[in-house]
Short mmCIF file of C-alpha atoms in Angstrom, two decimals:
data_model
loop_
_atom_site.label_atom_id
_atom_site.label_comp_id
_atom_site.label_asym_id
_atom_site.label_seq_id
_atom_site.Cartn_x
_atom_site.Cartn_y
_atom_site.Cartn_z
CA UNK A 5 -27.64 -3.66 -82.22
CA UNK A 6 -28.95 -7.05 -81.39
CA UNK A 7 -26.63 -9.90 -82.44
CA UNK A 8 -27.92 -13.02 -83.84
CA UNK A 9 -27.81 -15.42 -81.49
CA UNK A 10 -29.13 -12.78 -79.05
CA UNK A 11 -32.51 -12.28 -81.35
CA UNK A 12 -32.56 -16.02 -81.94
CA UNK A 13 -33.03 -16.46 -78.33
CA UNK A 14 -35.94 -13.75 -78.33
CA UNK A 15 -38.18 -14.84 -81.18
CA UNK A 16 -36.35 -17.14 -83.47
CA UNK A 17 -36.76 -14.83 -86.54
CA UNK A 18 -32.98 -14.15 -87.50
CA UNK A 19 -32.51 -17.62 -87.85
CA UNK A 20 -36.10 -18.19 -89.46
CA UNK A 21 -35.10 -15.39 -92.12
CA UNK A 22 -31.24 -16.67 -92.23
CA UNK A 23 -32.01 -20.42 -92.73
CA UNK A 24 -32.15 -20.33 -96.25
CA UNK A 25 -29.02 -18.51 -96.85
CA UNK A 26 -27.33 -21.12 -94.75
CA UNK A 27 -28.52 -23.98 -96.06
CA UNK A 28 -27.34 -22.60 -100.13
CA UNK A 29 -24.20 -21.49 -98.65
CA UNK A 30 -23.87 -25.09 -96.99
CA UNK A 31 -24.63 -26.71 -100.27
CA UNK A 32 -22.43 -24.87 -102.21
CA UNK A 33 -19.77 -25.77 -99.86
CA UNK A 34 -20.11 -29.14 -100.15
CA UNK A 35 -20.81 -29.17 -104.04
CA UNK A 36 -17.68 -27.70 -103.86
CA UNK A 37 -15.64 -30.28 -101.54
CA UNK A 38 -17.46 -32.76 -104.21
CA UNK A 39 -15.86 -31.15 -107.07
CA UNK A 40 -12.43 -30.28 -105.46
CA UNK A 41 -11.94 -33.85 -104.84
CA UNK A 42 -12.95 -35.39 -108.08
CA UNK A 43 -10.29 -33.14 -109.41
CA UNK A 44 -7.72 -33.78 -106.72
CA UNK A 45 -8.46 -37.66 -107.93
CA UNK A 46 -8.06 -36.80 -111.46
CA UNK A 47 -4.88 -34.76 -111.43
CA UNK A 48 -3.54 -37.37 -108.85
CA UNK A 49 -4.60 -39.76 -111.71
CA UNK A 50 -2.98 -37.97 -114.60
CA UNK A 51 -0.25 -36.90 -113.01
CA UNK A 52 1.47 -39.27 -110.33
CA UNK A 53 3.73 -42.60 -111.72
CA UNK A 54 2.04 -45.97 -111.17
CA UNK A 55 -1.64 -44.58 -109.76
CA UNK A 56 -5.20 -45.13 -111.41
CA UNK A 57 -8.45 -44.33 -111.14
CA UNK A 58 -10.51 -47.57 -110.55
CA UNK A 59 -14.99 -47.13 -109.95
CA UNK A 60 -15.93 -48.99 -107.10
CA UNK A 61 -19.89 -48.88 -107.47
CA UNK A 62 -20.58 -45.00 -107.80
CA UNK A 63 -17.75 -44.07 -106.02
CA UNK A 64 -13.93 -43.52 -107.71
CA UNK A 65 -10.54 -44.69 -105.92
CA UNK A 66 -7.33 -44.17 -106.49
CA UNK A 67 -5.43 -47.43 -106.68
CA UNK A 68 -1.53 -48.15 -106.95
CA UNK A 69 -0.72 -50.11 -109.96
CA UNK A 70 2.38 -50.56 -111.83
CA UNK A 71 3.37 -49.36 -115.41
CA UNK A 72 4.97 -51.19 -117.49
CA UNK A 73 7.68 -49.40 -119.87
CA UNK A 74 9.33 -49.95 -123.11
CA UNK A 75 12.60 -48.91 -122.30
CA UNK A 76 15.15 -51.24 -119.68
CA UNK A 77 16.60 -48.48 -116.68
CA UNK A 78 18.82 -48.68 -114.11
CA UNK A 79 16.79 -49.48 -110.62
CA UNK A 80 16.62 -47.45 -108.29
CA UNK A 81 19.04 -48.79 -104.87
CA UNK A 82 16.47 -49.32 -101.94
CA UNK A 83 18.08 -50.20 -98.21
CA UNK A 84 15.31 -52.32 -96.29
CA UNK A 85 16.28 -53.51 -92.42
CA UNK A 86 14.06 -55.89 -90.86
CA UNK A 87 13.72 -56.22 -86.77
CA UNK A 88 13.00 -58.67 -84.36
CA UNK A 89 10.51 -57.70 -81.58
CA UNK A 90 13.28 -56.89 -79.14
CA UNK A 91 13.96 -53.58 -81.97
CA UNK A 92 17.31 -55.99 -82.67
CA UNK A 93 18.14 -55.52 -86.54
CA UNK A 94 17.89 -59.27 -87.94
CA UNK A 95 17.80 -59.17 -91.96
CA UNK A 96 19.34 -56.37 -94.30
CA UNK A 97 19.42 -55.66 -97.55
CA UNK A 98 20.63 -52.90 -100.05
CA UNK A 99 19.38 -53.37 -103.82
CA UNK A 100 18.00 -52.52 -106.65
CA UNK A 101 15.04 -54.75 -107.95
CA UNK A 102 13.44 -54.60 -111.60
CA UNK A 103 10.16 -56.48 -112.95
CA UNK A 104 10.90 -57.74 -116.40
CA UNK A 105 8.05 -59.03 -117.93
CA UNK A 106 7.31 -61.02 -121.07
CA UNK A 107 4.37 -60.58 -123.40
CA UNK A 108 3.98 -61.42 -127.00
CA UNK A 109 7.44 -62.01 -127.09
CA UNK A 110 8.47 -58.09 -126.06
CA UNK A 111 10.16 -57.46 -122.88
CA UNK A 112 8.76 -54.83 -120.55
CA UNK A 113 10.12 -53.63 -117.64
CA UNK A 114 8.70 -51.88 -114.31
CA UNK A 115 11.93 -50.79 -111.46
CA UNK A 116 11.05 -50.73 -107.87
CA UNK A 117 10.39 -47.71 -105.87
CA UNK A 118 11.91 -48.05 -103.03
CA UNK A 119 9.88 -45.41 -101.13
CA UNK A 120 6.77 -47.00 -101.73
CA UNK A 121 7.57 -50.57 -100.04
CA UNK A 122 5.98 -51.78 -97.26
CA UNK A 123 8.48 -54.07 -95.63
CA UNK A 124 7.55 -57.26 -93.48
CA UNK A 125 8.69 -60.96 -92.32
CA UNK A 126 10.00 -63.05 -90.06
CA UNK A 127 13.30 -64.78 -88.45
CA UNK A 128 14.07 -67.73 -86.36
CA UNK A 129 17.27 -69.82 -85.39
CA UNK A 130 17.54 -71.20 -88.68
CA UNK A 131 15.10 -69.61 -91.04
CA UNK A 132 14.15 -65.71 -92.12
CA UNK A 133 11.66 -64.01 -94.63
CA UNK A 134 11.67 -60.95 -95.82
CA UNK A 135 8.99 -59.38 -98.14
CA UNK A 136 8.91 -56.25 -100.27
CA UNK A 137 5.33 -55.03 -101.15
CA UNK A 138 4.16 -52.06 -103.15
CA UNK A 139 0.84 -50.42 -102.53
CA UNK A 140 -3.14 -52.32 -102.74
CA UNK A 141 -0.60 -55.26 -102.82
CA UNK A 142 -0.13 -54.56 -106.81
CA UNK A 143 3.68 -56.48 -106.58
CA UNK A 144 5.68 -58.75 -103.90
CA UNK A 145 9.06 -59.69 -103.55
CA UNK A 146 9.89 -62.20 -101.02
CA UNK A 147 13.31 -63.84 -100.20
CA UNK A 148 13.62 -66.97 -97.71
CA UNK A 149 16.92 -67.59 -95.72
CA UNK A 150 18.18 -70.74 -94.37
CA UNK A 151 21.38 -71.12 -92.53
CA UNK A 152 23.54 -74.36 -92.26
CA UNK A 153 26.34 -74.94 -89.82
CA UNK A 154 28.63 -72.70 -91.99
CA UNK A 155 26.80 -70.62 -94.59
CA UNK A 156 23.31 -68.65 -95.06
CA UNK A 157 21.79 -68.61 -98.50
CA UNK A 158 18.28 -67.62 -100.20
CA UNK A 159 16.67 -70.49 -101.13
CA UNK A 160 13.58 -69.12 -102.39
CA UNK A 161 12.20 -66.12 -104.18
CA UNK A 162 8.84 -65.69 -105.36
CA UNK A 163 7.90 -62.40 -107.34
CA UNK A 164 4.08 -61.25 -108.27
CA UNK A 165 3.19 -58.61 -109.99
CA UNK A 166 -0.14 -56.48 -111.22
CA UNK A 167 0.54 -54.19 -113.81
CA UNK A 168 -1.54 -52.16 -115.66
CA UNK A 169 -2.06 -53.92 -119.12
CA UNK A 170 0.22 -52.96 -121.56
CA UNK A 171 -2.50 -52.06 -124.11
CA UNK A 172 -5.75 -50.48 -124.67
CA UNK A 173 -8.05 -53.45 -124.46
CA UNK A 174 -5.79 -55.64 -123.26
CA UNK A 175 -6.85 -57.99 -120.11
CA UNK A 176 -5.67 -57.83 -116.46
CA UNK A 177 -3.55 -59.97 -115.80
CA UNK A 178 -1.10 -61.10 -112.86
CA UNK A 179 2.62 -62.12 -113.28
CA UNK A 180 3.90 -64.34 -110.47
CA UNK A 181 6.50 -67.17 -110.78
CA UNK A 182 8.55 -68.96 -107.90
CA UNK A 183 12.13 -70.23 -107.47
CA UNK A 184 12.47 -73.33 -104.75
CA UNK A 185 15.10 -75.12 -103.35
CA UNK A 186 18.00 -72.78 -104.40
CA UNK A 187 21.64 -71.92 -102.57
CA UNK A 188 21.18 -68.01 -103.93
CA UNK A 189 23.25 -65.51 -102.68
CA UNK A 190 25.81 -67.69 -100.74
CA UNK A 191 27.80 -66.36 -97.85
CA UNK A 192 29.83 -67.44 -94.71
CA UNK A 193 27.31 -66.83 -91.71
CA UNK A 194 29.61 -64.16 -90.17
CA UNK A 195 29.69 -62.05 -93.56
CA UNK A 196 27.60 -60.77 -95.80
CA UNK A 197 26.78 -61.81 -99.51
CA UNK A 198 27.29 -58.47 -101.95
CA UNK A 199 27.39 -58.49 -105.87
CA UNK A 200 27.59 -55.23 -107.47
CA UNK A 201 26.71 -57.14 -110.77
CA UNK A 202 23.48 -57.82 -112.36
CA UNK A 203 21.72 -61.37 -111.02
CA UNK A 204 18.86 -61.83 -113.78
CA UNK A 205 17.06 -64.61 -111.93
CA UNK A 206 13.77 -66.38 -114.60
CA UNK A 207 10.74 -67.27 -111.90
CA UNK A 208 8.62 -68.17 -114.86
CA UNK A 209 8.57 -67.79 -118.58
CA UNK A 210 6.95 -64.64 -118.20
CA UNK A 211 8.41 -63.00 -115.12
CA UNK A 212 11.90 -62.70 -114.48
CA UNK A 213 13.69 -60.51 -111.51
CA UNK A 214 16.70 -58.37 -111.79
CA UNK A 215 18.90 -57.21 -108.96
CA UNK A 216 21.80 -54.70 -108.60
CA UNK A 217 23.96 -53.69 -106.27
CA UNK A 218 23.17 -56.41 -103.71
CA UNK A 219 23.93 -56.60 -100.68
CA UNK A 220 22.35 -58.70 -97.72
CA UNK A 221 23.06 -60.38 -94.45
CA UNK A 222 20.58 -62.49 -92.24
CA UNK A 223 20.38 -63.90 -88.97
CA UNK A 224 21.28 -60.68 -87.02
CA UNK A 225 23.18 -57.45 -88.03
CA UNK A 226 25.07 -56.30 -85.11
CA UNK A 227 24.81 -52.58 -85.23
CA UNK A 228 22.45 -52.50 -88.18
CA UNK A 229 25.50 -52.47 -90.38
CA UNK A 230 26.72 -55.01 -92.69
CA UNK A 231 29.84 -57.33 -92.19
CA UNK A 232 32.82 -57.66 -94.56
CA UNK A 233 31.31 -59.34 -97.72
CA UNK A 234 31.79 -62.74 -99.16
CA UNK A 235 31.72 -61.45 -103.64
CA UNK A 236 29.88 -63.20 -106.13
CA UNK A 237 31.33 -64.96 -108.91
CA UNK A 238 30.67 -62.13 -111.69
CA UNK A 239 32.33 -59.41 -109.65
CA UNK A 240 35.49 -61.59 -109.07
CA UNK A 241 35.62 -61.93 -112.30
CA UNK A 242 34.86 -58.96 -113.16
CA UNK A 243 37.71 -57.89 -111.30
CA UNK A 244 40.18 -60.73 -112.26
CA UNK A 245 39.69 -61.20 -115.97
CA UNK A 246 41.10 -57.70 -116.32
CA UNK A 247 44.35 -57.94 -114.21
CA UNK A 248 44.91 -62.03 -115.85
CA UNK A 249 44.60 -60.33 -119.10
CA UNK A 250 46.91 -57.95 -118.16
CA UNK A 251 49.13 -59.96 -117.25
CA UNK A 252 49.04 -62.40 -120.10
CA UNK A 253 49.74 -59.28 -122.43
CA UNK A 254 52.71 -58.82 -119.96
CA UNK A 255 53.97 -62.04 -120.99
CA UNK A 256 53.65 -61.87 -124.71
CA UNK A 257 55.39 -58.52 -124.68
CA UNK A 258 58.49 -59.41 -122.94
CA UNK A 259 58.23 -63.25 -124.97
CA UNK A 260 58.78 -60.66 -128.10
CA UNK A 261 61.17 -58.26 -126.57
CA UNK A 262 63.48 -61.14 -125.51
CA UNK A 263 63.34 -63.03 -128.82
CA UNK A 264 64.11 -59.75 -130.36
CA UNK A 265 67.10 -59.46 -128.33
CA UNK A 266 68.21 -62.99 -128.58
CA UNK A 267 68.15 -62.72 -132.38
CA UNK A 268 69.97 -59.99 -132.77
CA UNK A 269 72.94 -60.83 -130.64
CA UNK A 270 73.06 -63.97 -132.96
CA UNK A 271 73.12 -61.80 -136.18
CA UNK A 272 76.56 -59.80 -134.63
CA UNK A 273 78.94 -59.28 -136.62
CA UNK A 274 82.23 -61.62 -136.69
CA UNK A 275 85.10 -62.06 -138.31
CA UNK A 276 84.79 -60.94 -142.23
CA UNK A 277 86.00 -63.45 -144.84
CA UNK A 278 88.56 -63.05 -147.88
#
């Protein structure tokens, strides 16, 4: 028996009699692919954290945007390391970041993700940058160092965000606020800065940033690993307040035990009188 390609050659007339067939079949394929991937885009839609469905003339794209929730969580910790072009780690930091936004006098709140940053910036002999950005550019974090003859400290942060709106019919709307001119996150140049504690820093009277379990060090990290820390003032005294307590409860307790004593060896008995 002839095959196809062999008859095709002869006379043409298996493909003349097949052309139709492969031209449904084709279609149906790609009606197919057309309807596979709408539903791929839906589901991905529906079902994935932070991603909507956005029409962009009479196509639909899926774009990253952020969702705003009721309820304050605990963020998740990211670790971010920044290099130089010599592959030399310069800037790194270990937190936990969390949007908290303000509208019609309710708090929302949208934590950080760390696997979907993008992480870029910059360092030089006296300055770094470091940004955190989250996919279609729908938030930013950025942090700028500056070092002094004895200390490096952050002394700005600016935070944007894009949310989703937080109601049906409510508008778009951006949240971005800026802090300048600031000695945040203070440490000795040889150390790094770490506070365990919450820093609840206001960028604008919508927007405010919280971190947690902080940790950073710029201008070089030998090894990629961080040096011993310089502690912020809320986990000394977190630390402290207990043990002074402690020991002021100390104090009172043997104040009472030794008055007890003292009184008692004053009410002794002595000599009975007639």
């Amino acid at each position: 028996m002839l095959s196809c390609s062999h008859i095709y050659s002869a006379n043409h007339s298996c493909t003349s009699y097949l052309s139709p067939i492969y031209l449904h079949i084709s279609s149906l394929t790609m009606q197919l692919h057309s309807h596979m991937s709408g539903l791929v885009v839906f589901l991905s839609a529906a079902f994935l954290p932070g991603l909507c469905l956005q029409r962009s003339g009479s196509a639909e794209a899926l774009f990253y945007r952020p969702v705003l929730q009721h309820n304050e969580t605990i963020p998740t910790t990211g670790s971010y390391m920044l290099r130089d072009y010599a592959g030399q780690p310069c800037i790194k930091a270990n937190m936990g970041a969390q949007y908290v936004v303000t509208e019609n006098k309710t708090n929302w709140y949208f934590s950080v993700d760390p696997s979907r940053v993008s992480l870029s910036g910059k360092s030089s002999k006296d300055e770094a940058f470091l940004s955190l950005v989250l996919p279609d550019n729908s938030a930013r974090l950025e942090f700028t160092f500056r070092k002094d003859e004895n200390n490096f400290y952050v002394t700005k942060l600016a935070a944007q965000l894009f949310p989703l709106p937080v109601c049906k019919g409510c508008p778009n709307k951006t949240y971005s606020g800026i802090l300048t001119n600031q000695t945040l996150f203070k440490a000795a140049k040889d150390k790094s800065f770490k506070c365990t504690s919450e820093s609840l820093l206001s960028v604008s009277s919508e927007l405010r940033i919280k971190l947690v379990r902080l940790q950073m060090q710029a201008f070089g990290v030998p090894d990629g690993k961080f040096r011993e820390e310089d502690e912020c003032w809320a986990d000394f005294n977190h630390r402290a307040v207990p043990i002074i307590i402690g020991s002021i409860a100390t104090g009172v307790l043997l104040s009472i035990v030794l008055s007890f004593l003292i009184i008692r060896d004053r009410r002794a008995p002595g000599y009975e009188r007639l």
